[in-house]
Short mmCIF file of C-alpha atoms in Angstrom, two decimals:
data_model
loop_
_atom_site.label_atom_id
_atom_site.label_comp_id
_atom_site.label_asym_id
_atom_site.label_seq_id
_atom_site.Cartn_x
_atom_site.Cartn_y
_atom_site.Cartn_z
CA UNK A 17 -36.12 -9.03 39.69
CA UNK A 18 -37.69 -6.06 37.30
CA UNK A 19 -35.52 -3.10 37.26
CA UNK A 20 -37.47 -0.25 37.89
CA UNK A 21 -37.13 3.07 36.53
CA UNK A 22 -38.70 7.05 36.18
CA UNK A 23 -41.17 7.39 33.86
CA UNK A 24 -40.75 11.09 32.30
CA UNK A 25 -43.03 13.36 31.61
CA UNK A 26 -43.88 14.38 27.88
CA UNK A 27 -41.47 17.33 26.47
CA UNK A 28 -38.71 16.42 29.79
CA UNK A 29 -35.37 16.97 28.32
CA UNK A 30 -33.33 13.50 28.55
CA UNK A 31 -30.43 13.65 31.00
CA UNK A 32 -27.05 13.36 29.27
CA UNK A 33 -24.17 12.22 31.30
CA UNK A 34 -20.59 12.59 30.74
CA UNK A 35 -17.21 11.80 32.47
CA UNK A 36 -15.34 15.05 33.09
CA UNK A 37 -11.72 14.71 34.52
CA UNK A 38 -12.21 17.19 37.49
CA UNK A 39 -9.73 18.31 40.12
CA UNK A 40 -9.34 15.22 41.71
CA UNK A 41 -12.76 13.36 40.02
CA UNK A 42 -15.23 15.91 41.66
CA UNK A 43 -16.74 16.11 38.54
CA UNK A 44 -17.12 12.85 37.55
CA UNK A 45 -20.39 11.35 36.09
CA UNK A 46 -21.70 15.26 35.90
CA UNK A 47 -25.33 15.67 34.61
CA UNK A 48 -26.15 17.95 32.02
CA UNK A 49 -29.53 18.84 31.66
CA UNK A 50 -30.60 22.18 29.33
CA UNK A 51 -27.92 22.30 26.42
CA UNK A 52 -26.58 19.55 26.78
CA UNK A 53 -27.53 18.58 23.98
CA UNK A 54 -25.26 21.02 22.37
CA UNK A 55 -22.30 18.42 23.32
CA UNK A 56 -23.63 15.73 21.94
CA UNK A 57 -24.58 17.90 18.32
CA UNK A 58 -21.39 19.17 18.02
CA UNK A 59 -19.73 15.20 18.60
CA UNK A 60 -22.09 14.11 15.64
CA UNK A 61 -21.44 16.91 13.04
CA UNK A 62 -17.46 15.75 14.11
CA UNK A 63 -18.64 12.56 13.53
CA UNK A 64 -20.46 13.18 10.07
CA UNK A 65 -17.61 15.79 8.82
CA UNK A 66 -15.20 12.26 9.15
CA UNK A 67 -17.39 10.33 7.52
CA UNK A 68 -18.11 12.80 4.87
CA UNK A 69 -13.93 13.17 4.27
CA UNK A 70 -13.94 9.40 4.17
CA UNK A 71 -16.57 8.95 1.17
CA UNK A 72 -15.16 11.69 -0.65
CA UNK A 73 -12.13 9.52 -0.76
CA UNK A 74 -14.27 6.65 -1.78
CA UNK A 75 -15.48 9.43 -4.92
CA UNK A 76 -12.56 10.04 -5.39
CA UNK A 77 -11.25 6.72 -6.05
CA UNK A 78 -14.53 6.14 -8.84
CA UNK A 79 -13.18 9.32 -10.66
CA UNK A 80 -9.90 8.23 -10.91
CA UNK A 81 -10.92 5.18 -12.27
CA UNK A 82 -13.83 6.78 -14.84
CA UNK A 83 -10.70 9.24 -15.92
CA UNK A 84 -8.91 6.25 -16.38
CA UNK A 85 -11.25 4.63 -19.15
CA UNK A 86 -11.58 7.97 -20.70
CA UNK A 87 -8.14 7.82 -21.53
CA UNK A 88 -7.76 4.35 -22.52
CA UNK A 89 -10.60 4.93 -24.75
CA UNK A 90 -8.87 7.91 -26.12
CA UNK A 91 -5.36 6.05 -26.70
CA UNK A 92 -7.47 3.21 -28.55
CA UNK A 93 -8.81 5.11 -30.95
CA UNK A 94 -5.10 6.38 -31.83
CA UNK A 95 -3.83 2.52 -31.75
CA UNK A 96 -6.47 1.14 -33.97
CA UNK A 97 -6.70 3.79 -36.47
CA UNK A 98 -3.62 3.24 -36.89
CA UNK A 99 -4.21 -0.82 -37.00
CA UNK A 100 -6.57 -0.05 -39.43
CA UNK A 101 -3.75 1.12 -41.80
CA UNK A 102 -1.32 -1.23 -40.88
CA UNK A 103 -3.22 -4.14 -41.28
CA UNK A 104 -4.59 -2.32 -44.55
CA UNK A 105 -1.35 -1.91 -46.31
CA UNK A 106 -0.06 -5.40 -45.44
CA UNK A 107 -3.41 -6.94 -47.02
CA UNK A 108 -5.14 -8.29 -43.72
CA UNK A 109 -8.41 -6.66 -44.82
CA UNK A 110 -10.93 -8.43 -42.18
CA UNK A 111 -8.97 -7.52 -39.59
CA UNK A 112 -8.67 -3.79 -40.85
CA UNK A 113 -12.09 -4.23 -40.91
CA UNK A 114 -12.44 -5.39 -37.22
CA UNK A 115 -10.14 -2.42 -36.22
CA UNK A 116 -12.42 0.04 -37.85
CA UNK A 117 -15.10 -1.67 -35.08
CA UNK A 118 -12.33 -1.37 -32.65
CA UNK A 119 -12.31 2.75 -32.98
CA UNK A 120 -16.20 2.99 -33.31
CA UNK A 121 -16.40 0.91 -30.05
CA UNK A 122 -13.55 3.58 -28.39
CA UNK A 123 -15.05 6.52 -29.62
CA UNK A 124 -18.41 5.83 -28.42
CA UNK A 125 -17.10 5.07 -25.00
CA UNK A 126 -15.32 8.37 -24.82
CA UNK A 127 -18.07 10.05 -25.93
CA UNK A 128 -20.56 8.57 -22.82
CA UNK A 129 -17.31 9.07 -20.83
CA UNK A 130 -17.30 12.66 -21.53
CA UNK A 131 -21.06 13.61 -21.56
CA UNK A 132 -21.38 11.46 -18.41
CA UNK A 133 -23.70 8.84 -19.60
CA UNK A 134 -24.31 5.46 -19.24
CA UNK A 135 -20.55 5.04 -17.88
CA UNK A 136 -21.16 1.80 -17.58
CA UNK A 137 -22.17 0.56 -20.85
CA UNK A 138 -18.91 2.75 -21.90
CA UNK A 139 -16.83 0.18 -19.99
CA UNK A 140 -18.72 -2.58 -21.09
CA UNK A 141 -17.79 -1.29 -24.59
CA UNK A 142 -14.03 -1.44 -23.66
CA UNK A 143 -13.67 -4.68 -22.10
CA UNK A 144 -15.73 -6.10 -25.00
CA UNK A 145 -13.20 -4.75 -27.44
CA UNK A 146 -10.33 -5.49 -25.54
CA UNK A 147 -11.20 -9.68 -24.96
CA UNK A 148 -12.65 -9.81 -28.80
CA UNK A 149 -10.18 -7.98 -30.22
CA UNK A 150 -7.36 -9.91 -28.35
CA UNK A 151 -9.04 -13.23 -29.62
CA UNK A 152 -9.41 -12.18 -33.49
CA UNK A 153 -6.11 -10.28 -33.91
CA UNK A 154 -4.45 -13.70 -32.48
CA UNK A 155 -6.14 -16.48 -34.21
CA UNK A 156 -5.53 -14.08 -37.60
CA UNK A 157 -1.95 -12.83 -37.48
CA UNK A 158 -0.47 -15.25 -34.90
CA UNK A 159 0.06 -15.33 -31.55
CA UNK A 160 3.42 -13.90 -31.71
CA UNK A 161 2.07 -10.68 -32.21
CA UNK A 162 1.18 -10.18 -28.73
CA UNK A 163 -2.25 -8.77 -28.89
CA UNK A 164 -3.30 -11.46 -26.34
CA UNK A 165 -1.23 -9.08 -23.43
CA UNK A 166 -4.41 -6.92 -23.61
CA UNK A 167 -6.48 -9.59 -22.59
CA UNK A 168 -4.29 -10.43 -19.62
CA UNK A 169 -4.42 -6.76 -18.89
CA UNK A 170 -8.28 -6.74 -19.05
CA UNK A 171 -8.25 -9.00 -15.52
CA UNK A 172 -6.63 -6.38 -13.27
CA UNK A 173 -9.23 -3.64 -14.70
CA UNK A 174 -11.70 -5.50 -13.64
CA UNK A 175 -10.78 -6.33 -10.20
CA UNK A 176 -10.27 -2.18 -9.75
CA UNK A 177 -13.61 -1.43 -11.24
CA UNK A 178 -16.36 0.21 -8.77
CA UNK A 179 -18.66 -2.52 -9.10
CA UNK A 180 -21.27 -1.82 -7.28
CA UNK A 181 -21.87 -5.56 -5.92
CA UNK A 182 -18.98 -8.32 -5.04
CA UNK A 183 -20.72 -11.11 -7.18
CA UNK A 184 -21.32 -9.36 -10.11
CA UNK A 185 -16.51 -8.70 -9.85
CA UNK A 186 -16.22 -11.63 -8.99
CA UNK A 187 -18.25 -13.24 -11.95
CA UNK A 188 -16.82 -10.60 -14.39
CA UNK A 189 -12.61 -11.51 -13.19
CA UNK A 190 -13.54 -15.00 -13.65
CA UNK A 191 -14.91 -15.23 -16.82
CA UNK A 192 -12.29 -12.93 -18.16
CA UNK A 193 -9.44 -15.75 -16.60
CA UNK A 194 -11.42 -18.30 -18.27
CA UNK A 195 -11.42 -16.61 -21.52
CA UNK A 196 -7.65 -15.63 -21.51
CA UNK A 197 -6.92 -19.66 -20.55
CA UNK A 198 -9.60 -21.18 -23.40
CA UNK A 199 -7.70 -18.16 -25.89
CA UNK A 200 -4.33 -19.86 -24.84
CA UNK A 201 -5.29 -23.49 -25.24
CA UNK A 202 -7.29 -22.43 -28.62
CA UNK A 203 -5.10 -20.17 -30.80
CA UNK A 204 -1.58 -20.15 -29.35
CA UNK A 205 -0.65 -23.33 -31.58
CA UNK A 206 -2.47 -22.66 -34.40
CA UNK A 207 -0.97 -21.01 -37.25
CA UNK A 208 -2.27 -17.78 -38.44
CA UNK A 209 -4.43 -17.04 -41.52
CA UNK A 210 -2.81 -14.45 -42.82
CA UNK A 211 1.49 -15.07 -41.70
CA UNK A 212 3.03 -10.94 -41.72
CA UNK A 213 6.64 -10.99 -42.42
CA UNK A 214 8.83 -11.43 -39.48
CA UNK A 215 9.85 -7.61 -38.85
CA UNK A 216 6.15 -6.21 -38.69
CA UNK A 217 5.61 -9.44 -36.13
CA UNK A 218 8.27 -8.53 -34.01
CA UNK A 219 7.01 -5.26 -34.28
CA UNK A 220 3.78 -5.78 -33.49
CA UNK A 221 4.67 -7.58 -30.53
CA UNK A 222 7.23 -4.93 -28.84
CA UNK A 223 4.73 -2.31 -29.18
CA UNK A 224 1.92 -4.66 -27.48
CA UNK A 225 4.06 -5.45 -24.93
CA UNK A 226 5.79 -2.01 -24.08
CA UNK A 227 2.09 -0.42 -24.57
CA UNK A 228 0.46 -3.28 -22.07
CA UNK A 229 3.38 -2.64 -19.14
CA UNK A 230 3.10 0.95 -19.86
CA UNK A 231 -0.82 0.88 -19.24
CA UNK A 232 -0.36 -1.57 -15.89
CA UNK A 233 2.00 0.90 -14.47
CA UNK A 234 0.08 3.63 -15.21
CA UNK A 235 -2.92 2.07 -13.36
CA UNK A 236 -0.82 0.08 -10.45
CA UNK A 237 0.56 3.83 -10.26
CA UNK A 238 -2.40 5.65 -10.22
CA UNK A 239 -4.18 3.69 -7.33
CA UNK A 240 -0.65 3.37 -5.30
CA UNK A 241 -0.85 7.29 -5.33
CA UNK A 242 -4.66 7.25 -4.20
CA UNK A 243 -4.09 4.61 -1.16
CA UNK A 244 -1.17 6.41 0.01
CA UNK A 245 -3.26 9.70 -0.20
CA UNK A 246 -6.37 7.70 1.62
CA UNK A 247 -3.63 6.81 3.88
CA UNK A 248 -2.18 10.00 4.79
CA UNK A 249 -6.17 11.42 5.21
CA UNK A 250 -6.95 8.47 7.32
CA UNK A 251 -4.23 9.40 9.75
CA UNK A 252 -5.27 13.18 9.95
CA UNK A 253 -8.37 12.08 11.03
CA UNK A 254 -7.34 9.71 13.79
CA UNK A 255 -4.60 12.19 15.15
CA UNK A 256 -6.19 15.67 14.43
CA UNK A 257 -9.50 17.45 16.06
CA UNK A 258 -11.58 18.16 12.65
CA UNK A 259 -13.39 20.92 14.19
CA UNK A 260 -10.32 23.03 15.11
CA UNK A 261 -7.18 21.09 13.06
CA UNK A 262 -5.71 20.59 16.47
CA UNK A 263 -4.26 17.10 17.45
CA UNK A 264 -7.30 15.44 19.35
CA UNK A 265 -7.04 13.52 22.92
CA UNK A 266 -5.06 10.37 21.45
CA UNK A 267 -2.15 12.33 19.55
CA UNK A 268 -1.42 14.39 22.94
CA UNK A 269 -0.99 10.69 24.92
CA UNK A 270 1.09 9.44 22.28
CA UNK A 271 2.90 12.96 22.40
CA UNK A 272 3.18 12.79 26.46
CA UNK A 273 4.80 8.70 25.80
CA UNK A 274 7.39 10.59 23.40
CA UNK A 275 7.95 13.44 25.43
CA UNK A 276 8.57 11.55 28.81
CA UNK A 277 10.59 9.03 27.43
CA UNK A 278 12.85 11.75 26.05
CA UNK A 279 12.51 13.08 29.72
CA UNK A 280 14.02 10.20 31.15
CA UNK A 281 16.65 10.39 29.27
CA UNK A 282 17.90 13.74 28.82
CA UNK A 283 16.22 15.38 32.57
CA UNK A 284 14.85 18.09 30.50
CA UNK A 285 11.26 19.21 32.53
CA UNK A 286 8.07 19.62 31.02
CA UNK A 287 4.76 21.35 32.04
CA UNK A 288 1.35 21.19 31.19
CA UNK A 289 -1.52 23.79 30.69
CA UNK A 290 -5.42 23.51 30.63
CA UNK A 291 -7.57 26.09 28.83
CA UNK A 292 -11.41 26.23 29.09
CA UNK A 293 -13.38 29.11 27.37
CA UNK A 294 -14.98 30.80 30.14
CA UNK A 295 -19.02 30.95 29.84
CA UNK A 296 -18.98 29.13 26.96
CA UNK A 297 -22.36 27.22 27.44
CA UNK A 298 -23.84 30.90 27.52
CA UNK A 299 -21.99 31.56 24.26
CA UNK A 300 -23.83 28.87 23.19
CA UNK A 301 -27.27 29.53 24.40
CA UNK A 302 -27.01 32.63 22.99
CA UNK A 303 -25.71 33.22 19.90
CA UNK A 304 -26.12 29.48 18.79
CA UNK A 305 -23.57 26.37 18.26
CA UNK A 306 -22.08 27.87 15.09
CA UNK A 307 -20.79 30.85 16.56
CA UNK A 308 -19.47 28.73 19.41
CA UNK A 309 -17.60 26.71 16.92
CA UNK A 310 -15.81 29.59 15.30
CA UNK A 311 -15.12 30.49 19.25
CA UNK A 312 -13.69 27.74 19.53
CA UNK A 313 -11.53 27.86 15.91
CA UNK A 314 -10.48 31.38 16.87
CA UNK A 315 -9.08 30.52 20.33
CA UNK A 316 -7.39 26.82 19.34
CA UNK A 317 -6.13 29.54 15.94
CA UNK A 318 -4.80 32.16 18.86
CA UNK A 319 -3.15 29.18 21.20
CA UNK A 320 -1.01 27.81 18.31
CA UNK A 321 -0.10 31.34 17.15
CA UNK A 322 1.67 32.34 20.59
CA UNK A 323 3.02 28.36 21.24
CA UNK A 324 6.71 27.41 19.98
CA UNK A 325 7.52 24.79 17.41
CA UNK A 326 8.49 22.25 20.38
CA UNK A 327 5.10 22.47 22.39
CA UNK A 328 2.52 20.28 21.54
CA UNK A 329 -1.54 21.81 21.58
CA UNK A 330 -4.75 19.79 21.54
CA UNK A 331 -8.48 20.05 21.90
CA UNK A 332 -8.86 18.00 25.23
CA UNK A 333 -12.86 18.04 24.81
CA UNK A 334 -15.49 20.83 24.27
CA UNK A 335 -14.11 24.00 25.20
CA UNK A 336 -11.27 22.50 26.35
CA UNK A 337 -7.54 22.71 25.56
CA UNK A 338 -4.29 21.11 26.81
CA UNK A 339 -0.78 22.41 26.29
CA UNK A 340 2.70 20.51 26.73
CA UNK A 341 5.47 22.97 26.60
CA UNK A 342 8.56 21.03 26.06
CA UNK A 343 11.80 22.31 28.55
CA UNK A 344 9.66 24.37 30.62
CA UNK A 345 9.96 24.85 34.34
CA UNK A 346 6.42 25.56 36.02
CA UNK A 347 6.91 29.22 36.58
CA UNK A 348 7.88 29.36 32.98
CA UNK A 349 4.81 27.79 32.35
CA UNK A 350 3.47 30.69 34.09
CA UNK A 351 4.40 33.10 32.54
CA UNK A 352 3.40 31.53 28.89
CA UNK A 353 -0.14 30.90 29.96
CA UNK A 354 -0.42 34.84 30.96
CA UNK A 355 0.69 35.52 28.14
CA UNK A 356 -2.16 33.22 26.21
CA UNK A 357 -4.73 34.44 28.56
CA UNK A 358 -3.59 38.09 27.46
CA UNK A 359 -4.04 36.93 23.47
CA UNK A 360 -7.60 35.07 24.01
CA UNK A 361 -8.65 37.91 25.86
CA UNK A 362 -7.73 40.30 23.48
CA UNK A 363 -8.84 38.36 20.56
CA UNK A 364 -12.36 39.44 18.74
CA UNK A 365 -14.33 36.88 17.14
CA UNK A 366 -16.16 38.62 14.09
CA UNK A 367 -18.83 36.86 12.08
CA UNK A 368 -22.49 37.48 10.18
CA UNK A 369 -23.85 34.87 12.58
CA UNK A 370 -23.90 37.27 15.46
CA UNK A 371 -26.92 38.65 16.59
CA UNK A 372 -26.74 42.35 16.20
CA UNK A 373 -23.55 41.76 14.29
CA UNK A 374 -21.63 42.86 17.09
CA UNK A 375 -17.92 41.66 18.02
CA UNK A 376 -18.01 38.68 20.34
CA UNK A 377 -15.01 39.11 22.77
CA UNK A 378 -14.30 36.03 25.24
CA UNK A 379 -11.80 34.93 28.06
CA UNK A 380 -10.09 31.99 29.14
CA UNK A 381 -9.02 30.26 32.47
CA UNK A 382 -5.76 28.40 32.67
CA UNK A 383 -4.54 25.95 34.78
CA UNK A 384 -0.81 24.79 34.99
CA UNK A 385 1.51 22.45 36.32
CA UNK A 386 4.59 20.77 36.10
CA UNK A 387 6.27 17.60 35.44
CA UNK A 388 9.87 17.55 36.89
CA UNK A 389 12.03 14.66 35.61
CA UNK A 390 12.34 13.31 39.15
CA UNK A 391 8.41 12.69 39.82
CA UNK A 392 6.95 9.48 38.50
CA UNK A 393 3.89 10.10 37.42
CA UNK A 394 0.94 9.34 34.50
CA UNK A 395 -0.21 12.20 32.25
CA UNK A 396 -3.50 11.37 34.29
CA UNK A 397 -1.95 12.66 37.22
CA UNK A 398 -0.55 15.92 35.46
CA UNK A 399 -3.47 16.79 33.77
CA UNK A 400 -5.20 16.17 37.22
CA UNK A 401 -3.47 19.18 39.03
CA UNK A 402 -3.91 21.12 35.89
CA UNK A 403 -7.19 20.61 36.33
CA UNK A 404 -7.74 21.32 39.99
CA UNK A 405 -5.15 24.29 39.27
CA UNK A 406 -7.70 25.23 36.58
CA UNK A 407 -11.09 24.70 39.50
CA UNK A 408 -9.33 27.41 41.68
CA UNK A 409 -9.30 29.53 38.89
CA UNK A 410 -12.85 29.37 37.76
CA UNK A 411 -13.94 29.94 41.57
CA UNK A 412 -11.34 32.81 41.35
CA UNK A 413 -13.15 34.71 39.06
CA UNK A 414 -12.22 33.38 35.65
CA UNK A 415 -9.75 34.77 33.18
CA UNK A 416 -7.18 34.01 35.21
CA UNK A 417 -3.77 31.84 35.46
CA UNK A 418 -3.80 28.98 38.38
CA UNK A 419 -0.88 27.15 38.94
CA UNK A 420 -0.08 24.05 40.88
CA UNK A 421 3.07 23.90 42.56
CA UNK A 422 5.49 20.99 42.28
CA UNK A 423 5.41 20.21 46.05
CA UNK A 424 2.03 19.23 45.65
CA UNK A 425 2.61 17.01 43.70
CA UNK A 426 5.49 15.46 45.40
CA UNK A 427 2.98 15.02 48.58
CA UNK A 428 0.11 13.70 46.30
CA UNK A 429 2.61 11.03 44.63
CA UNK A 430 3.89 10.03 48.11
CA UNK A 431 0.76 9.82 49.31
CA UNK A 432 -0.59 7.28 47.04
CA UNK A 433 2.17 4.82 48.12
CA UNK A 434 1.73 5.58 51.96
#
């Protein structure tokens, strides 16, 4: 059987429907029709702003990694000029000579490094110098000299590089692992060409080794600090609103598990408050969805400024805000949402993007109610009574506080089990 369905008319705006917790699910399954879109905008710049914070962690991790070439190709044109002399002075002449390459190679890969250009080709330059001069200096002056530690070192870089396909890492690590294994198998019995006394050897090979560790800590160092910083930005964004910096919908549950639990344990009561902007779809209409975010940055910035440490704020959805006050009884609760309405009330919202330029003022409505330690109930439930506590208000007027009183909610918990 063929569905059937209304065929719209050209230019008919598309029906947008959302779930709205309402006093007790009146407004459920609400249609919005003109602005609604403005909802669904403001979600998707949320939405792009997140993804936006995650690539710039992504650039963030390239740069690092560009920065850290620079400075490897810095360091090796120190370390082989001064190769260059001491191969020079202990009559090794070819691989003075090689060295010599070695700094040309590093000093044109800072210098693309630096200008920007052809980054690329810059690291090419690197790892080619690295794996060839790993493989000379060793079959020449021994493999006690420890030059081949570079070479092992070469395999990590590669796996960290921002290759911009899998393949082409994957083909680049193991050819690298191949090479190190056939330089093993090839030159770590020979004997050398030219044999360096025994001091410069053991030389040689402390500073390879102490300058090899010192480079994979650097690196294993450097991207340990960038995960743990992706880390700590990946869990703002799941916990925190990123219009208003507020914790979002999630971080108040896990709040209300912590809070309760504490409740159960200690009796202490708690108490919860709903905020909505009054006329804030006109706001919108009107002056346009930019000034109707910085309402809603300037009233979330005005909530947290008259909360205590202990309460807990979040942006609920849209214009919407939810309060946990920690230890409060509901007249208490009261008393601290007057006191909010009083602040967003008296709070003017100044910016260019006015029309007229002209100081938008705007009020609130607040609904509260409480959560003694003796009722067993979800934060569904609560914010349910908040929110019919908050209905009365709006059909009081607005700008007003509406409270819900405890006995209520001892009837509408009994009354589920009857």
């Amino acid at each position: 059987m063929r569905a059937r369905g209304r065929r719209l008319k050209k230019g008919t705006p598309l029906p947008i429907y959302v779930i709205q917790a309402g006093p007790v699910g009146n407004r459920v399954g609400q249609e919005l029709r003109t602005g609604s879109l403005a909802f669904v905008i403001r979600q998707l710049e949320e939405n792009r702003q997140r993804a936006n914070s995650a690539l710039d962690s992504t650039h963030r991790a390239a740069r690092s990694f560009w920065r850290l070439m620079l400075g490897t190709s810095c360091i090796g044109v120190v370390c082989h000029s001064s190769f260059v002399l001491l191969f020079y002075l202990n009559g090794v002449t070819g691989l003075a000579l090689v060295n010599v390459g070695s700094v040309s190679l590093y000093a044109t890969s800072a210098f693309l490094l630096t200008r920007g250009l052809a980054p690329w080709i810059a690291f090419s330059f690197v790892i080619f110098e690295v794996l060839a001069h790993a493989m000379l200096a060793s079959y020449w002056v021994g493999w006690e000299t420890g030059f081949y530690f570079y070479a092992i070192l070469a395999i990590p870089v590669l796996i960290v590089a921002d290759f911009q396909r899998l393949p082409t890492k994957i083909l680049s690590v193991t050819g690298a692992t191949i090479f190190v294994i056939a330089m093993d198998v090839l030159v770590r019995s020979r004997a050398p060409i030219h044999a360096l006394p025994e001091h410069v050897v053991d030389g040689l090979h402390y500073f390879n080794l102490t300058a090899a560790l010192s480079i994979l800590i650097f690196m294993v160092g450097n991207y340990f600090w960038l995960i743990k910083r992706a880390e700590s930005q990946l869990h703002l964004l799941a916990t925190t609103d990123s219009l208003t910096s507020l914790l979002n919908r999630r971080s108040m549950v896990d709040a209300w598990r912590f809070e309760k639990e504490r409740q159960e344990s200690t009796g202490a009561s708690l108490a919860l408050i709903l905020c909505d902007i009054d006329h804030f779809k006109q706001i919108n209409d009107t002056h346009g969805h930019d000034v109707g975010d910085r309402v809603l940055q300037t009233v979330s910035e005005t909530l947290a400024a008259n909360l205590r440490e202990t309460d807990h704020l979040a942006r609920w959805g849209g214009e919407e805000f939810i309060i946990m006050l920690v230890g409060a009884t509901l007249d208490t609760a009261v008393r601290i949402a007057e006191d909010l309405r009083a602040a967003v009330a008296d709070t003017v919202i100044e910016t260019d993007l006015l029309k007229g330029n002209e100081p938008l003022s705007v009020t609130a409505t607040f609904g509260v109610s409480a959560m003694p330690s003796d009722l067993s109930e979800s934060l569904e439930a609560a914010v349910a009574r908040a929110d019919a506590a908050l209905y009365n208000g709006k059909r009081s007027g607005r700008n007003c506080v509406s409270r819900h009183d405890q006995q209520d909610a001892r009837d509408m918990v009994k009354d589920a089990f009857v």
